[in-house]
Short mmCIF file of C-alpha atoms in Angstrom, two decimals:
data_model
loop_
_atom_site.label_atom_id
_atom_site.label_comp_id
_atom_site.label_asym_id
_atom_site.label_seq_id
_atom_site.Cartn_x
_atom_site.Cartn_y
_atom_site.Cartn_z
CA MET A 299 -14.38 9.09 -60.84
CA GLN A 300 -12.25 12.23 -59.98
CA SER A 301 -12.95 13.15 -56.46
CA THR A 302 -13.54 16.88 -55.66
CA GLN A 303 -11.91 16.90 -52.92
CA ASP A 304 -8.69 15.28 -54.03
CA ALA A 305 -8.93 17.68 -57.74
CA GLU A 306 -8.59 20.13 -54.19
CA LEU A 307 -6.25 19.05 -53.06
CA VAL A 308 -4.26 18.51 -55.94
CA ARG A 309 -4.78 22.30 -57.29
CA ARG A 310 -3.45 23.49 -53.93
CA ILE A 311 -0.16 21.37 -53.93
CA SER A 312 0.39 22.78 -57.06
CA SER A 313 -0.17 26.50 -55.37
CA GLY A 314 3.03 25.28 -53.40
CA ASP A 315 0.96 24.06 -50.38
CA SER A 316 2.38 21.74 -49.08
CA SER A 317 -0.24 21.51 -46.11
CA ALA A 318 -2.11 19.53 -49.30
CA LEU A 319 0.07 17.12 -49.88
CA ASP A 320 0.28 16.59 -46.32
CA GLU A 321 -3.38 15.64 -46.31
CA LEU A 322 -3.86 13.21 -49.85
CA LEU A 323 -0.70 11.07 -47.98
CA ARG A 324 -2.37 11.17 -44.79
CA LYS A 325 -5.86 10.15 -47.02
CA TYR A 326 -4.03 7.51 -49.12
CA GLY A 327 -0.87 7.02 -46.71
CA ALA A 328 -2.27 3.17 -45.37
CA GLY A 329 -3.40 2.36 -48.35
CA LEU A 330 -0.27 2.57 -50.29
CA PHE A 331 1.94 1.59 -48.26
CA ASN A 332 -0.44 -1.81 -48.22
CA ALA A 333 -0.56 -2.41 -51.97
CA ALA A 334 3.72 -1.41 -52.28
CA LEU A 335 3.70 -3.63 -49.90
CA ARG A 336 2.52 -6.69 -51.48
CA ILE A 337 5.19 -5.62 -54.01
CA VAL A 338 7.82 -5.57 -52.23
CA GLY A 339 7.41 -7.20 -48.88
CA ARG A 340 9.27 -4.88 -46.18
CA GLU A 341 8.03 -2.47 -44.91
CA ASP A 342 10.93 -0.02 -45.08
CA LEU A 343 10.81 -1.04 -49.20
CA ALA A 344 7.36 -0.38 -49.48
CA GLN A 345 7.38 3.42 -47.43
CA ASP A 346 10.31 4.09 -49.56
CA ALA A 347 7.74 3.33 -52.11
CA VAL A 348 5.00 6.03 -50.96
CA GLN A 349 7.79 8.57 -50.15
CA ASP A 350 9.79 8.30 -52.98
CA THR A 351 6.03 8.98 -55.15
CA PHE A 352 5.53 12.29 -52.75
CA ILE A 353 7.98 13.66 -52.71
CA LYS A 354 8.03 13.17 -56.65
CA LEU A 355 4.91 14.77 -56.86
CA TRP A 356 5.87 17.91 -54.72
CA ASN A 357 9.18 18.51 -57.12
CA ALA A 358 6.73 18.06 -60.31
CA ARG A 359 3.58 20.24 -58.64
CA SER A 360 3.88 23.24 -61.28
CA ASN A 361 3.08 20.87 -63.93
CA ILE A 362 0.60 18.10 -62.34
CA ASN A 363 -1.47 17.52 -64.84
CA VAL A 364 -3.87 14.73 -62.67
CA LYS A 365 -6.97 14.30 -65.72
CA THR A 366 -8.81 11.42 -64.40
CA SER A 367 -8.53 10.01 -60.73
CA VAL A 368 -5.87 11.46 -57.60
CA ALA A 369 -6.50 7.95 -56.54
CA ALA A 370 -5.84 6.12 -59.78
CA TYR A 371 -2.51 8.39 -59.74
CA LEU A 372 -0.88 7.77 -56.98
CA TYR A 373 -1.60 3.77 -56.63
CA ARG A 374 -0.64 3.66 -60.52
CA ALA A 375 2.99 5.89 -59.73
CA VAL A 376 3.22 3.80 -56.33
CA ARG A 377 3.32 0.32 -57.70
CA ASN A 378 5.43 1.85 -60.42
CA ARG A 379 7.88 2.67 -58.09
CA ALA A 380 7.49 -0.69 -56.03
CA ILE A 381 8.45 -2.41 -58.68
CA ASN A 382 10.92 -0.10 -59.94
CA ILE A 383 12.67 -0.84 -55.92
CA GLN A 384 11.94 -4.48 -56.31
CA ALA A 385 14.14 -4.55 -59.15
CA HIS A 386 16.94 -3.04 -57.28
CA GLU A 387 16.46 -6.22 -55.01
CA ASN A 388 18.29 -8.64 -55.75
CA SER A 389 17.06 -11.90 -55.33
CA GLN A 390 17.28 -15.00 -56.67
CA LEU A 391 14.17 -15.83 -56.23
CA SER A 392 11.57 -14.95 -59.19
CA LEU A 393 8.95 -12.76 -58.11
CA GLU A 394 5.72 -14.08 -58.30
CA THR A 395 7.41 -17.02 -55.83
CA ARG A 396 8.39 -14.36 -53.33
CA LEU A 397 4.83 -13.11 -53.62
CA ALA A 398 3.34 -15.61 -53.04
CA GLY A 399 5.56 -16.78 -49.88
CA GLN A 400 5.34 -12.58 -48.40
CA TYR A 401 1.84 -12.47 -48.34
CA ASP A 402 1.39 -15.62 -45.74
CA ASP A 403 3.85 -14.65 -43.86
CA SER A 404 5.03 -10.61 -43.55
CA ASP A 405 1.93 -8.49 -44.81
CA GLY A 406 1.16 -9.02 -40.41
CA TYR A 407 -2.67 -9.33 -40.91
CA ASP A 408 -4.62 -11.11 -37.59
CA LYS A 409 -4.86 -14.60 -38.27
CA ASN A 410 -6.68 -15.25 -35.04
CA THR A 411 -9.89 -16.09 -36.11
CA GLU A 412 -10.63 -18.95 -38.40
CA LEU A 413 -12.33 -16.26 -40.77
CA ASN A 414 -9.68 -15.18 -41.13
CA ASP A 415 -7.43 -17.61 -41.41
CA ASP A 416 -10.27 -18.95 -44.72
CA ILE A 417 -9.62 -15.60 -46.23
CA GLU A 418 -6.01 -15.40 -46.48
CA ARG A 419 -5.64 -18.22 -47.70
CA ALA A 420 -8.23 -17.92 -50.50
CA LEU A 421 -6.24 -14.60 -50.97
CA ALA A 422 -3.06 -16.27 -50.95
CA GLU A 423 -3.84 -18.85 -53.65
CA LEU A 424 -5.00 -16.07 -56.43
CA SER A 425 -2.69 -15.08 -58.50
CA PRO A 426 -1.43 -12.40 -57.29
CA ALA A 427 -2.44 -10.04 -60.63
CA LEU A 428 -6.68 -11.54 -59.30
CA ARG A 429 -5.29 -10.80 -56.28
CA GLU A 430 -4.19 -7.52 -56.78
CA VAL A 431 -7.04 -6.31 -58.95
CA PHE A 432 -9.47 -7.70 -56.67
CA LEU A 433 -7.48 -6.09 -53.17
CA LEU A 434 -7.65 -2.64 -55.33
CA ARG A 435 -11.82 -3.18 -55.17
CA ALA A 436 -12.09 -4.56 -51.89
CA ASP A 437 -9.35 -2.61 -49.81
CA GLN A 438 -9.33 0.16 -51.66
CA GLY A 439 -12.66 1.01 -52.81
CA LEU A 440 -11.06 1.95 -56.13
CA SER A 441 -13.40 1.61 -59.38
CA TYR A 442 -13.25 -0.87 -62.67
CA SER A 443 -12.21 2.04 -64.46
CA GLU A 444 -9.46 3.27 -61.43
CA ILE A 445 -8.41 -0.30 -60.97
CA ALA A 446 -7.37 -0.21 -64.82
CA GLU A 447 -5.84 3.13 -64.75
CA SER A 448 -3.85 2.28 -61.65
CA LEU A 449 -2.60 -1.21 -63.36
CA ASP A 450 -2.20 0.18 -66.68
CA ILE A 451 -4.69 -2.70 -68.39
CA THR A 452 -8.32 -1.69 -70.49
CA ASP A 453 -10.96 -2.07 -68.25
CA LYS A 454 -11.70 -5.10 -70.00
CA SER A 455 -9.54 -7.05 -68.74
CA VAL A 456 -10.47 -5.43 -64.94
CA ARG A 457 -13.78 -7.01 -65.49
CA MET A 458 -12.46 -10.27 -66.48
CA GLN A 459 -9.85 -10.24 -64.14
CA MET A 460 -12.70 -9.48 -61.02
CA TYR A 461 -14.78 -11.76 -62.82
CA ARG A 462 -12.84 -15.03 -63.16
CA ALA A 463 -11.00 -13.52 -58.34
CA THR A 464 -14.82 -13.68 -57.72
CA LYS A 465 -15.88 -16.81 -58.70
CA ALA A 466 -11.68 -17.81 -56.88
CA LEU A 467 -13.34 -16.90 -54.05
CA ALA A 468 -16.70 -17.36 -53.71
CA GLU A 469 -15.72 -21.36 -54.53
CA ARG A 470 -13.61 -21.23 -51.26
CA LEU A 471 -15.69 -18.83 -48.97
CA LYS A 472 -18.71 -20.12 -50.01
CA HIS A 473 -19.24 -20.93 -46.12
CA TYR A 474 -19.12 -17.34 -44.92
CA LEU A 475 -21.67 -16.43 -48.06
CA MET B 146 -22.59 -16.84 -63.82
CA GLU B 147 -21.68 -14.32 -66.83
CA LEU B 148 -19.71 -11.63 -66.59
CA ASP B 149 -21.42 -8.35 -65.33
CA SER B 150 -24.47 -10.68 -64.01
CA PRO B 151 -25.93 -9.20 -61.55
CA GLU B 152 -25.56 -12.51 -59.57
CA ILE B 153 -21.51 -12.10 -60.37
CA GLN B 154 -21.47 -8.88 -59.41
CA ASP B 155 -23.55 -8.89 -55.95
CA LEU B 156 -21.46 -12.13 -54.72
CA GLU B 157 -18.11 -9.50 -55.94
CA GLU B 158 -20.01 -6.91 -53.24
CA ARG B 159 -20.59 -9.59 -50.59
CA LEU B 160 -17.33 -10.70 -50.93
CA ALA B 161 -15.20 -7.88 -51.44
CA SER B 162 -17.12 -6.55 -48.09
CA ILE B 163 -15.84 -9.77 -45.94
CA VAL B 164 -12.32 -9.34 -47.17
CA LYS B 165 -12.42 -5.73 -46.12
CA ALA B 166 -14.05 -6.72 -42.93
CA ARG B 167 -10.65 -8.80 -42.24
CA PRO B 168 -8.20 -7.17 -39.08
CA ALA B 169 -5.17 -5.18 -40.71
CA PRO B 170 -2.46 -4.50 -39.38
CA SER B 171 -2.48 -0.36 -38.32
CA ARG B 172 -0.40 1.70 -40.19
CA GLU B 173 -0.71 5.37 -38.68
CA GLY B 174 2.85 4.85 -37.10
CA VAL B 175 4.02 3.84 -40.63
CA VAL B 176 1.78 6.90 -42.74
CA GLU B 177 2.95 9.52 -39.70
CA ALA B 178 6.65 8.64 -40.54
CA MET B 179 6.44 9.21 -44.20
CA SER B 180 4.94 12.19 -43.63
CA ARG B 181 7.69 13.74 -41.45
CA VAL B 182 9.63 12.32 -44.37
CA VAL B 183 7.60 13.95 -46.88
CA MET B 184 7.41 17.32 -45.43
CA ALA B 185 10.92 17.57 -44.70
CA GLU B 186 11.14 17.34 -48.03
CA THR B 187 8.89 20.08 -48.98
CA ALA B 188 10.38 22.51 -46.43
CA TRP B 189 13.25 22.57 -48.89
CA SER B 190 11.87 24.01 -51.58
CA GLU B 191 9.26 26.36 -50.30
CA ALA B 192 10.55 28.34 -48.08
CA PRO B 193 10.38 32.08 -48.10
CA VAL B 194 14.26 33.92 -48.16
CA ARG B 195 17.50 32.72 -49.05
CA ILE B 196 19.73 31.16 -45.55
CA ALA B 197 23.11 30.30 -45.69
CA VAL B 198 23.91 26.32 -45.20
CA LYS B 199 24.86 25.33 -41.61
CA HIS B 200 25.86 21.40 -41.93
CA ALA B 201 27.91 19.83 -43.52
CA TYR B 202 25.46 16.79 -44.26
CA LEU B 203 22.78 19.09 -45.82
CA ARG B 204 21.91 17.85 -49.48
CA LYS B 205 23.96 19.41 -51.98
CA TRP B 206 21.00 20.63 -53.64
CA ALA B 207 19.22 21.94 -50.95
CA THR B 208 21.67 25.16 -51.48
CA TYR B 209 20.30 25.96 -54.78
CA PHE B 210 16.86 26.37 -53.64
CA ALA B 211 15.65 29.49 -52.07
CA THR B 212 15.53 27.91 -48.52
CA ALA B 213 14.77 29.14 -44.77
CA LEU B 214 14.89 26.25 -42.70
CA VAL B 215 17.97 24.49 -42.21
CA LEU B 216 17.12 21.22 -39.98
CA ILE B 217 20.01 20.55 -37.49
CA GLY B 218 20.07 16.56 -36.53
CA VAL B 219 19.93 16.29 -32.60
CA GLY B 220 21.94 12.92 -33.55
CA TYR B 221 18.32 11.52 -32.75
CA PRO B 222 16.78 10.65 -35.15
CA VAL B 223 18.28 11.00 -38.86
CA ILE B 224 14.50 12.45 -40.33
CA SER B 225 13.17 15.93 -38.95
CA LYS B 226 10.38 16.73 -39.32
CA VAL B 227 9.00 20.73 -39.18
CA SER B 228 5.65 21.28 -39.71
CA LYS B 229 3.97 23.93 -41.10
CA THR B 230 0.86 25.46 -42.19
CA HIS B 231 -0.39 28.87 -43.68
CA ARG B 232 -2.56 31.79 -43.42
CA THR B 233 -2.45 35.00 -44.88
CA ASP B 234 0.15 36.25 -43.61
CA SER B 235 1.39 34.04 -41.16
CA ARG B 236 3.33 31.49 -41.25
CA THR B 237 3.88 28.84 -38.26
CA TYR B 238 6.59 26.54 -37.67
CA THR B 239 6.71 23.16 -35.32
CA THR B 240 9.25 20.85 -34.14
CA ALA B 241 8.51 17.51 -33.40
CA ALA B 242 10.12 16.43 -29.88
CA GLY B 243 13.53 15.14 -30.94
CA GLN B 244 14.12 18.21 -33.30
CA ARG B 245 15.48 21.49 -33.64
CA ALA B 246 15.05 23.70 -36.73
CA SER B 247 16.46 27.05 -38.34
CA ILE B 248 14.73 30.01 -39.57
CA THR B 249 15.52 32.67 -41.33
CA LEU B 250 13.18 35.55 -41.47
CA LYS B 251 12.70 38.23 -44.80
CA ASP B 252 14.61 40.60 -42.65
CA GLY B 253 17.84 38.74 -41.86
CA SER B 254 16.94 37.88 -38.36
CA SER B 255 17.02 34.12 -37.23
CA VAL B 256 15.86 31.59 -35.02
CA THR B 257 16.88 28.31 -33.21
CA LEU B 258 14.22 26.17 -32.52
CA ALA B 259 13.78 23.99 -29.72
CA PRO B 260 12.28 20.72 -29.70
CA ALA B 261 8.85 20.42 -29.02
CA THR B 262 8.09 24.08 -30.42
CA THR B 263 6.01 26.31 -32.16
CA LEU B 264 6.46 29.68 -33.77
CA ARG B 265 4.04 31.49 -35.38
CA ILE B 266 5.10 34.52 -37.21
CA SER B 267 3.39 37.43 -38.83
CA GLY B 268 5.70 40.38 -39.46
CA ARG B 269 7.77 41.30 -36.78
CA THR B 270 5.71 39.69 -34.10
CA VAL B 271 5.91 36.08 -33.15
CA GLU B 272 3.64 33.79 -31.06
CA LEU B 273 6.08 31.12 -29.51
CA LYS B 274 4.76 28.10 -27.53
CA GLY B 275 8.44 25.95 -26.48
CA GLU B 276 11.85 27.58 -26.54
CA ALA B 277 13.94 29.75 -28.69
CA PHE B 278 16.60 31.75 -29.81
CA PHE B 279 16.36 34.59 -31.82
CA THR B 280 19.49 36.36 -33.03
CA VAL B 281 17.56 39.71 -34.49
CA ASN B 282 19.06 42.34 -37.31
CA HIS B 283 18.38 46.18 -36.27
CA ALA B 284 15.63 47.73 -37.64
CA THR B 285 13.87 50.82 -36.30
CA GLN B 286 10.71 48.52 -36.15
CA PRO B 287 10.02 47.07 -32.79
CA PHE B 288 10.39 42.84 -33.59
CA ILE B 289 8.37 41.92 -30.43
CA VAL B 290 8.28 37.74 -29.07
CA ARG B 291 4.91 36.63 -27.16
CA THR B 292 4.04 33.54 -25.74
CA ALA B 293 1.21 33.18 -22.74
CA ASP B 294 1.74 35.01 -20.41
CA VAL B 295 5.37 37.69 -21.62
CA GLN B 296 6.32 39.91 -24.18
CA ALA B 297 9.74 40.72 -25.52
CA ARG B 298 10.24 43.41 -27.47
CA VAL B 299 13.51 44.41 -29.56
CA LEU B 300 15.93 46.14 -31.07
CA GLY B 301 18.75 43.59 -32.87
CA THR B 302 19.89 41.76 -30.13
CA GLN B 303 20.89 38.03 -29.68
CA PHE B 304 18.25 36.22 -27.13
CA SER B 305 16.31 33.47 -25.73
CA VAL B 306 12.53 32.19 -24.89
CA ARG B 307 11.42 29.72 -23.62
CA ARG B 308 7.53 29.03 -22.47
CA TYR B 309 6.75 25.56 -22.78
CA SER B 310 3.00 24.84 -21.45
CA ASP B 311 3.61 23.11 -18.88
CA ASP B 312 6.77 25.38 -17.50
CA VAL B 313 6.77 27.63 -13.90
CA TYR B 314 7.12 30.66 -15.05
CA ALA B 315 8.26 32.08 -18.49
CA SER B 316 11.94 33.04 -19.20
CA VAL B 317 13.88 35.88 -21.60
CA SER B 318 17.75 35.59 -21.26
CA VAL B 319 19.55 38.06 -23.02
CA VAL B 320 23.02 37.17 -24.38
CA ASN B 321 23.47 40.81 -26.15
CA GLY B 322 21.72 43.77 -26.33
CA LYS B 323 18.29 44.73 -24.58
CA VAL B 324 15.03 43.30 -24.74
CA ALA B 325 11.76 45.01 -23.31
CA VAL B 326 10.07 42.54 -20.92
CA ALA B 327 6.57 43.12 -19.73
CA ALA B 328 4.07 40.16 -18.61
CA ASN B 329 0.99 39.96 -21.21
CA THR B 330 -1.54 41.45 -19.47
CA ALA B 331 -2.73 45.14 -19.38
CA ASN B 332 -1.32 47.93 -18.06
CA GLN B 333 1.97 45.85 -17.60
CA SER B 334 5.09 48.28 -16.84
CA GLU B 335 8.05 46.84 -18.88
CA ARG B 336 11.39 46.26 -17.67
CA VAL B 337 14.31 46.31 -19.06
CA ILE B 338 17.11 43.56 -19.53
CA SER B 339 20.16 42.82 -20.78
CA ALA B 340 23.31 40.83 -21.58
CA ASP B 341 23.75 37.97 -18.99
CA GLN B 342 20.15 38.44 -17.75
CA THR B 343 17.22 36.60 -17.48
CA ALA B 344 13.58 37.40 -16.57
CA GLN B 345 11.31 35.29 -14.93
CA VAL B 346 8.14 36.51 -15.37
CA ALA B 347 5.12 33.59 -13.49
CA ASN B 348 2.04 35.59 -11.98
CA LYS B 349 2.49 38.53 -13.74
CA SER B 350 5.13 39.60 -12.05
CA VAL B 351 8.40 39.65 -13.56
CA GLN B 352 11.82 38.91 -11.52
CA VAL B 353 15.52 39.81 -12.92
CA VAL B 354 17.99 37.14 -12.63
CA VAL B 355 21.89 36.30 -13.94
CA SER B 356 20.99 34.03 -16.56
CA ASN B 357 22.10 30.46 -15.74
CA PRO B 358 25.35 30.08 -18.16
CA ASN B 359 24.10 26.68 -19.57
CA THR B 360 20.97 28.33 -20.52
CA LEU B 361 21.84 28.38 -24.05
CA SER B 362 23.59 25.14 -24.69
CA TRP B 363 20.57 23.41 -26.37
CA LEU B 364 21.82 25.47 -29.36
CA ASN B 365 24.68 23.45 -29.66
CA GLY B 366 23.13 20.02 -28.83
CA ARG B 367 24.07 19.14 -25.11
CA MET B 368 21.75 19.16 -22.05
CA VAL B 369 23.16 20.33 -18.97
CA PHE B 370 21.14 19.59 -15.62
CA ASP B 371 23.01 21.63 -12.98
CA ASP B 372 21.41 20.11 -9.57
CA MET B 373 17.84 19.50 -10.76
CA LEU B 374 15.54 17.16 -9.92
CA LEU B 375 15.48 13.78 -11.73
CA PRO B 376 11.39 13.87 -13.03
CA GLU B 377 12.24 17.52 -14.63
CA VAL B 378 15.75 15.92 -16.33
CA LEU B 379 13.28 13.14 -17.53
CA HIS B 380 11.04 15.70 -18.40
CA GLU B 381 13.41 17.62 -20.64
CA LEU B 382 14.75 14.74 -21.63
CA GLU B 383 10.97 13.21 -23.63
CA ARG B 384 11.25 16.52 -25.55
CA TRP B 385 14.80 16.39 -26.88
CA TYR B 386 14.77 12.60 -27.72
CA ASN B 387 11.54 12.03 -28.77
CA ALA B 388 10.99 9.23 -25.56
CA LYS B 389 9.09 8.38 -22.88
CA PHE B 390 10.85 8.13 -19.95
CA VAL B 391 8.87 6.27 -16.47
CA ILE B 392 9.89 6.69 -12.63
CA GLY B 393 9.65 2.61 -11.92
CA ASP B 394 10.89 3.26 -8.12
CA SER B 395 9.37 5.76 -5.91
CA ALA B 396 12.92 6.11 -4.60
CA LEU B 397 13.94 7.45 -7.40
CA THR B 398 12.16 10.93 -7.96
CA ASN B 399 13.54 12.70 -5.18
CA GLU B 400 17.27 12.40 -6.74
CA VAL B 401 19.12 15.11 -7.71
CA VAL B 402 20.95 14.89 -11.13
CA HIS B 403 23.74 17.15 -11.95
CA ALA B 404 24.91 15.31 -15.82
CA GLU B 405 25.38 16.89 -18.75
CA VAL B 406 24.18 14.59 -22.55
CA GLY B 407 24.17 15.07 -26.28
CA PRO B 408 24.34 15.50 -28.23
CA GLU B 409 25.21 11.88 -27.95
CA SER B 410 22.09 9.10 -28.93
CA LEU B 411 19.27 7.85 -27.05
CA ASN B 412 21.20 5.32 -25.05
CA ASP B 413 24.52 6.54 -24.54
CA ALA B 414 22.12 9.83 -22.81
CA VAL B 415 20.08 7.10 -20.73
CA LYS B 416 23.73 5.43 -19.95
CA ILE B 417 24.86 8.89 -18.76
CA LEU B 418 22.29 9.09 -16.38
CA ALA B 419 22.19 5.53 -15.27
CA SER B 420 25.22 5.83 -14.20
CA ALA B 421 25.40 9.18 -12.18
CA LEU B 422 22.59 7.60 -10.89
CA ASN B 423 23.33 4.18 -10.11
CA ALA B 424 20.49 3.03 -11.52
CA LYS B 425 18.77 -0.08 -13.27
CA VAL B 426 17.58 1.12 -16.94
CA VAL B 427 14.93 -1.05 -19.03
CA ARG B 428 14.52 -0.16 -22.62
CA THR B 429 11.01 -1.00 -24.36
CA GLY B 430 10.65 0.38 -27.67
CA GLN B 431 11.07 4.24 -27.05
CA THR B 432 10.50 3.94 -23.35
CA ILE B 433 12.70 3.20 -21.06
CA THR B 434 12.29 3.03 -17.36
CA PHE B 435 14.40 3.78 -14.27
CA PHE B 436 14.94 1.46 -11.44
CA LYS B 437 17.54 1.73 -8.37
CA ARG B 438 20.08 -0.49 -8.66
#
């Protein structure tokens, strides 16, 4: 699913128009930052992951070749960058432990209401892989195939993970459904 | 429930909308910061002509690109933003508060932009909002600087033009050569000013005075306040440091300031000012409030 608007931005970027790069950043920056933050757990590192991705895109502008979704391309690139950054951060914790811990206290979501509490808890209880898939769908509105492309997994496993995430969340949030 | 059944799809949709609706932290500031960094990077490789590198901390690779922009740190912050937009034959350069930038034009003329300044260049005519210093190469074609209410026509010279939207008058100060200054209205005769003269233009009339020696101190990263009222000084500093200053004590509004700041950090500048005023300072993020001690 290639949005024509995004395709036009990419075309302008490849012709050397930096304002198009800025538009693309403003359109997807917040979502990409949130996605990176879920991986690296620190705002400065998440910011780096997004910036690096856009600067790299700019430097490679003369041979950009985004055949499918620009959104999926960006999520995938930012995710890979974030994972690399994370790998460089020395930590004795396993990635999984860190993710689970950070998701709870450093994402900054407002937890005032009971509903929010329950949503956050339900999300935190999902495995990181299921959570990532579900949030790309819920928060970023990516299609199954865009998610598959972003995460470098098959459409079939996106469907399967969405199914499992949906069932788990439905069980935990049944009062609100 | 089965995979791909209508029930599970409906459930997924409802859950997604519940999850999406949870209050998320605003990312506006982060996006703005990322945009600044990315745009500063792109500026290196996009600009039209080559320039000499003037500052030691420039990235080495930047010298290999055809580059027309040199960002000069003001001591704060590290990231510089020069945003640009394009039209067919003109280019617009903008500095944010707290930033300066130098541009070299195709004919070798150069421009240094003060903070919070916008410059639109089309050929040898430039439109200015804010303040800039020009070094114009000799040429047969005139070089024209326009602001909201004044225009300066030049043939090879060094001069500065200042007209922020809230300035009382526009001013043109000449360092070398001659500049013809006129109000931007029909049938206004030009006044020619030369080195060390400043033309002040207000209400369509041009007044020529001897330049204040500190007019161009901003080029060296210094701000000299020679007996100015505190509110005016703080207004200048807001542009310079991208901070917000508040006078917390009305008794301070009539204070006359004689001070020189920069190129220190914001904190150092505030300290200098506070001690000159014998004032107390409260800082909350980028907002700085002065109280009488």
